[in-house]
């Protein structure tokens, strides 16, 4: 099952408490309503990232996806677009995002 990781940072002036409240009250709820998402969690990065201390990243998201094509459709939906508008309009510095897809190695 594909997993998307997104490493992010807050926009200048955004308070961590405001973003995290929005994350719990809005973002998690919308994500749970999208058919393609199996699980979604954001983790606050504590301390420096070894080898990238100057990058200033604040959070890492782990999004487990049923189907990548469906995920793209979900993000393009009105609910997905409103989520993205709020996320990048109000909270996160999109130009500093790092993201990648992964596949679990199973035994």
mmCIF file with all atom_site columns, C-alpha atoms in Angstrom:
data_model
loop_
_atom_site.group_PDB
_atom_site.id
_atom_site.type_symbol
_atom_site.label_atom_id
_atom_site.label_alt_id
_atom_site.label_comp_id
_atom_site.label_asym_id
_atom_site.label_entity_id
_atom_site.label_seq_id
_atom_site.pdbx_PDB_ins_code
_atom_site.Cartn_x
_atom_site.Cartn_y
_atom_site.Cartn_z
_atom_site.occupancy
_atom_site.B_iso_or_equiv
_atom_site.pdbx_formal_charge
_atom_site.auth_seq_id
_atom_site.auth_comp_id
_atom_site.auth_asym_id
_atom_site.auth_atom_id
_atom_site.pdbx_PDB_model_num
ATOM 1   C CA . UNK A 1 1   ? 0.000   0.000   0.000  1.00 0.00 ? 1   UNK A CA 1
ATOM 2   C CA . UNK A 1 2   ? 1.508   3.396   -0.960 1.00 0.00 ? 2   UNK A CA 1
ATOM 3   C CA . UNK A 1 3   ? 2.461   5.851   1.768  1.00 0.00 ? 3   UNK A CA 1
ATOM 4   C CA . UNK A 1 4   ? 3.067   9.526   1.090  1.00 0.00 ? 4   UNK A CA 1
ATOM 5   C CA . UNK A 1 5   ? 5.344   11.475  3.421  1.00 0.00 ? 5   UNK A CA 1
ATOM 6   C CA . UNK A 1 6   ? 5.283   15.264  3.494  1.00 0.00 ? 6   UNK A CA 1
ATOM 7   C CA . UNK A 1 7   ? 7.805   17.305  5.479  1.00 0.00 ? 7   UNK A CA 1
ATOM 8   C CA . UNK A 1 8   ? 6.578   20.841  6.131  1.00 0.00 ? 8   UNK A CA 1
ATOM 9   C CA . UNK A 1 9   ? 7.161   24.091  7.990  1.00 0.00 ? 9   UNK A CA 1
ATOM 10  C CA . UNK A 1 10  ? 4.853   26.828  9.171  1.00 0.00 ? 10  UNK A CA 1
ATOM 11  C CA . UNK A 1 11  ? 4.535   30.164  7.421  1.00 0.00 ? 11  UNK A CA 1
ATOM 12  C CA . UNK A 1 12  ? 6.239   33.032  9.233  1.00 0.00 ? 12  UNK A CA 1
ATOM 13  C CA . UNK A 1 13  ? 4.013   34.333  12.001 1.00 0.00 ? 13  UNK A CA 1
ATOM 14  C CA . UNK A 1 14  ? 1.820   31.228  12.265 1.00 0.00 ? 14  UNK A CA 1
ATOM 15  C CA . UNK A 1 15  ? 1.596   29.920  15.818 1.00 0.00 ? 15  UNK A CA 1
ATOM 16  C CA . UNK A 1 16  ? 2.135   26.215  16.305 1.00 0.00 ? 16  UNK A CA 1
ATOM 17  C CA . UNK A 1 17  ? -0.950  26.023  18.551 1.00 0.00 ? 17  UNK A CA 1
ATOM 18  C CA . UNK A 1 18  ? -3.188  27.532  15.845 1.00 0.00 ? 18  UNK A CA 1
ATOM 19  C CA . UNK A 1 19  ? -1.989  25.110  13.185 1.00 0.00 ? 19  UNK A CA 1
ATOM 20  C CA . UNK A 1 20  ? -2.257  22.084  15.447 1.00 0.00 ? 20  UNK A CA 1
ATOM 21  C CA . UNK A 1 21  ? -5.794  23.059  16.509 1.00 0.00 ? 21  UNK A CA 1
ATOM 22  C CA . UNK A 1 22  ? -6.815  23.380  12.833 1.00 0.00 ? 22  UNK A CA 1
ATOM 23  C CA . UNK A 1 23  ? -5.114  20.060  12.094 1.00 0.00 ? 23  UNK A CA 1
ATOM 24  C CA . UNK A 1 24  ? -7.110  18.193  14.758 1.00 0.00 ? 24  UNK A CA 1
ATOM 25  C CA . UNK A 1 25  ? -10.420 20.000  14.299 1.00 0.00 ? 25  UNK A CA 1
ATOM 26  C CA . UNK A 1 26  ? -10.503 20.204  10.488 1.00 0.00 ? 26  UNK A CA 1
ATOM 27  C CA . UNK A 1 27  ? -7.703  18.475  8.566  1.00 0.00 ? 27  UNK A CA 1
ATOM 28  C CA . UNK A 1 28  ? -7.955  15.063  10.240 1.00 0.00 ? 28  UNK A CA 1
ATOM 29  C CA . UNK A 1 29  ? -11.749 15.050  9.846  1.00 0.00 ? 29  UNK A CA 1
ATOM 30  C CA . UNK A 1 30  ? -11.636 15.903  6.133  1.00 0.00 ? 30  UNK A CA 1
ATOM 31  C CA . UNK A 1 31  ? -8.866  13.367  5.511  1.00 0.00 ? 31  UNK A CA 1
ATOM 32  C CA . UNK A 1 32  ? -10.934 10.629  7.165  1.00 0.00 ? 32  UNK A CA 1
ATOM 33  C CA . UNK A 1 33  ? -13.813 11.427  4.815  1.00 0.00 ? 33  UNK A CA 1
ATOM 34  C CA . UNK A 1 34  ? -11.741 10.944  1.641  1.00 0.00 ? 34  UNK A CA 1
ATOM 35  C CA . UNK A 1 35  ? -12.148 7.414   0.218  1.00 0.00 ? 35  UNK A CA 1
ATOM 36  C CA . UNK A 1 36  ? -8.495  7.007   -0.763 1.00 0.00 ? 36  UNK A CA 1
ATOM 37  C CA . UNK A 1 37  ? -6.980  7.614   2.675  1.00 0.00 ? 37  UNK A CA 1
ATOM 38  C CA . UNK A 1 38  ? -6.507  4.634   4.985  1.00 0.00 ? 38  UNK A CA 1
ATOM 39  C CA . UNK A 1 39  ? -4.723  6.586   7.718  1.00 0.00 ? 39  UNK A CA 1
ATOM 40  C CA . UNK A 1 40  ? -3.257  10.038  8.155  1.00 0.00 ? 40  UNK A CA 1
ATOM 41  C CA . UNK A 1 41  ? -1.190  11.448  10.993 1.00 0.00 ? 41  UNK A CA 1
ATOM 42  C CA . UNK A 1 42  ? 1.045   14.457  11.410 1.00 0.00 ? 42  UNK A CA 1
ATOM 43  C CA . UNK A 1 43  ? 4.003   14.457  13.779 1.00 0.00 ? 43  UNK A CA 1
ATOM 44  C CA . UNK A 1 44  ? 5.747   17.537  15.179 1.00 0.00 ? 44  UNK A CA 1
ATOM 45  C CA . UNK A 1 45  ? 9.495   17.337  14.603 1.00 0.00 ? 45  UNK A CA 1
ATOM 46  C CA . UNK A 1 46  ? 11.358  17.851  17.872 1.00 0.00 ? 46  UNK A CA 1
ATOM 47  C CA . UNK A 1 47  ? 14.920  19.097  17.628 1.00 0.00 ? 47  UNK A CA 1
ATOM 48  C CA . UNK A 1 48  ? 17.134  19.302  14.560 1.00 0.00 ? 48  UNK A CA 1
ATOM 49  C CA . UNK A 1 49  ? 17.035  16.865  11.659 1.00 0.00 ? 49  UNK A CA 1
ATOM 50  C CA . UNK A 1 50  ? 20.547  15.446  11.419 1.00 0.00 ? 50  UNK A CA 1
ATOM 51  C CA . UNK A 1 51  ? 22.067  16.540  8.139  1.00 0.00 ? 51  UNK A CA 1
ATOM 52  C CA . UNK A 1 52  ? 19.370  19.179  7.527  1.00 0.00 ? 52  UNK A CA 1
ATOM 53  C CA . UNK A 1 53  ? 19.608  21.383  10.610 1.00 0.00 ? 53  UNK A CA 1
ATOM 54  C CA . UNK A 1 54  ? 19.182  24.612  8.638  1.00 0.00 ? 54  UNK A CA 1
ATOM 55  C CA . UNK A 1 55  ? 16.090  23.499  6.718  1.00 0.00 ? 55  UNK A CA 1
ATOM 56  C CA . UNK A 1 56  ? 13.713  24.534  9.497  1.00 0.00 ? 56  UNK A CA 1
ATOM 57  C CA . UNK A 1 57  ? 11.129  21.809  8.961  1.00 0.00 ? 57  UNK A CA 1
ATOM 58  C CA . UNK A 1 58  ? 8.490   21.547  11.684 1.00 0.00 ? 58  UNK A CA 1
ATOM 59  C CA . UNK A 1 59  ? 6.236   18.582  10.820 1.00 0.00 ? 59  UNK A CA 1
ATOM 60  C CA . UNK A 1 60  ? 6.128   15.291  8.969  1.00 0.00 ? 60  UNK A CA 1
ATOM 61  C CA . UNK A 1 61  ? 2.881   13.816  7.648  1.00 0.00 ? 61  UNK A CA 1
ATOM 62  C CA . UNK A 1 62  ? 2.333   10.126  6.970  1.00 0.00 ? 62  UNK A CA 1
ATOM 63  C CA . UNK A 1 63  ? -0.583  9.426   4.616  1.00 0.00 ? 63  UNK A CA 1
ATOM 64  C CA . UNK A 1 64  ? -1.423  5.795   3.868  1.00 0.00 ? 64  UNK A CA 1
ATOM 65  C CA . UNK A 1 65  ? -3.280  5.554   0.557  1.00 0.00 ? 65  UNK A CA 1
ATOM 66  C CA . UNK A 1 66  ? -5.520  2.824   -0.893 1.00 0.00 ? 66  UNK A CA 1
ATOM 67  C CA . UNK A 1 67  ? -5.085  4.000   -4.479 1.00 0.00 ? 67  UNK A CA 1
ATOM 68  C CA . UNK A 1 68  ? -2.897  6.820   -5.807 1.00 0.00 ? 68  UNK A CA 1
ATOM 69  C CA . UNK A 1 69  ? -5.267  7.681   -8.685 1.00 0.00 ? 69  UNK A CA 1
ATOM 70  C CA . UNK A 1 70  ? -8.206  7.937   -6.279 1.00 0.00 ? 70  UNK A CA 1
ATOM 71  C CA . UNK A 1 71  ? -6.081  10.081  -3.959 1.00 0.00 ? 71  UNK A CA 1
ATOM 72  C CA . UNK A 1 72  ? -5.423  12.512  -6.826 1.00 0.00 ? 72  UNK A CA 1
ATOM 73  C CA . UNK A 1 73  ? -9.176  12.669  -7.537 1.00 0.00 ? 73  UNK A CA 1
ATOM 74  C CA . UNK A 1 74  ? -9.918  13.209  -3.840 1.00 0.00 ? 74  UNK A CA 1
ATOM 75  C CA . UNK A 1 75  ? -7.453  16.102  -3.627 1.00 0.00 ? 75  UNK A CA 1
ATOM 76  C CA . UNK A 1 76  ? -9.026  17.620  -6.771 1.00 0.00 ? 76  UNK A CA 1
ATOM 77  C CA . UNK A 1 77  ? -12.536 17.364  -5.256 1.00 0.00 ? 77  UNK A CA 1
ATOM 78  C CA . UNK A 1 78  ? -14.193 20.423  -3.652 1.00 0.00 ? 78  UNK A CA 1
ATOM 79  C CA . UNK A 1 79  ? -13.402 19.072  -0.151 1.00 0.00 ? 79  UNK A CA 1
ATOM 80  C CA . UNK A 1 80  ? -9.793  18.374  -1.104 1.00 0.00 ? 80  UNK A CA 1
ATOM 81  C CA . UNK A 1 81  ? -9.347  21.764  -2.729 1.00 0.00 ? 81  UNK A CA 1
ATOM 82  C CA . UNK A 1 82  ? -10.781 23.580  0.303  1.00 0.00 ? 82  UNK A CA 1
ATOM 83  C CA . UNK A 1 83  ? -8.435  21.634  2.556  1.00 0.00 ? 83  UNK A CA 1
ATOM 84  C CA . UNK A 1 84  ? -5.459  22.612  0.391  1.00 0.00 ? 84  UNK A CA 1
ATOM 85  C CA . UNK A 1 85  ? -6.598  26.240  0.248  1.00 0.00 ? 85  UNK A CA 1
ATOM 86  C CA . UNK A 1 86  ? -6.701  26.482  4.029  1.00 0.00 ? 86  UNK A CA 1
ATOM 87  C CA . UNK A 1 87  ? -3.539  24.440  4.564  1.00 0.00 ? 87  UNK A CA 1
ATOM 88  C CA . UNK A 1 88  ? -1.318  26.473  2.264  1.00 0.00 ? 88  UNK A CA 1
ATOM 89  C CA . UNK A 1 89  ? -3.231  29.745  2.411  1.00 0.00 ? 89  UNK A CA 1
ATOM 90  C CA . UNK A 1 90  ? -3.200  29.993  6.185  1.00 0.00 ? 90  UNK A CA 1
ATOM 91  C CA . UNK A 1 91  ? -0.621  27.662  7.726  1.00 0.00 ? 91  UNK A CA 1
ATOM 92  C CA . UNK A 1 92  ? 2.165   25.977  5.767  1.00 0.00 ? 92  UNK A CA 1
ATOM 93  C CA . UNK A 1 93  ? 4.978   27.318  3.595  1.00 0.00 ? 93  UNK A CA 1
ATOM 94  C CA . UNK A 1 94  ? 4.333   25.260  0.450  1.00 0.00 ? 94  UNK A CA 1
ATOM 95  C CA . UNK A 1 95  ? 7.596   26.204  -1.256 1.00 0.00 ? 95  UNK A CA 1
ATOM 96  C CA . UNK A 1 96  ? 9.529   24.515  1.570  1.00 0.00 ? 96  UNK A CA 1
ATOM 97  C CA . UNK A 1 97  ? 7.632   21.192  1.402  1.00 0.00 ? 97  UNK A CA 1
ATOM 98  C CA . UNK A 1 98  ? 9.483   17.990  0.752  1.00 0.00 ? 98  UNK A CA 1
ATOM 99  C CA . UNK A 1 99  ? 7.359   14.998  -0.249 1.00 0.00 ? 99  UNK A CA 1
ATOM 100 C CA . UNK A 1 100 ? 7.793   11.503  -1.540 1.00 0.00 ? 100 UNK A CA 1
ATOM 101 C CA . UNK A 1 101 ? 5.914   8.252   -2.077 1.00 0.00 ? 101 UNK A CA 1
ATOM 102 C CA . UNK A 1 102 ? 6.993   4.982   -0.535 1.00 0.00 ? 102 UNK A CA 1
ATOM 103 C CA . UNK A 1 103 ? 6.018   1.310   -0.608 1.00 0.00 ? 103 UNK A CA 1
ATOM 104 C CA . UNK A 1 104 ? 6.350   -0.876  2.461  1.00 0.00 ? 104 UNK A CA 1
ATOM 105 C CA . UNK A 1 105 ? 8.750   -3.806  2.257  1.00 0.00 ? 105 UNK A CA 1
ATOM 106 C CA . UNK A 1 106 ? 6.837   -6.730  3.696  1.00 0.00 ? 106 UNK A CA 1
ATOM 107 C CA . UNK A 1 107 ? 7.962   -10.160 4.810  1.00 0.00 ? 107 UNK A CA 1
#
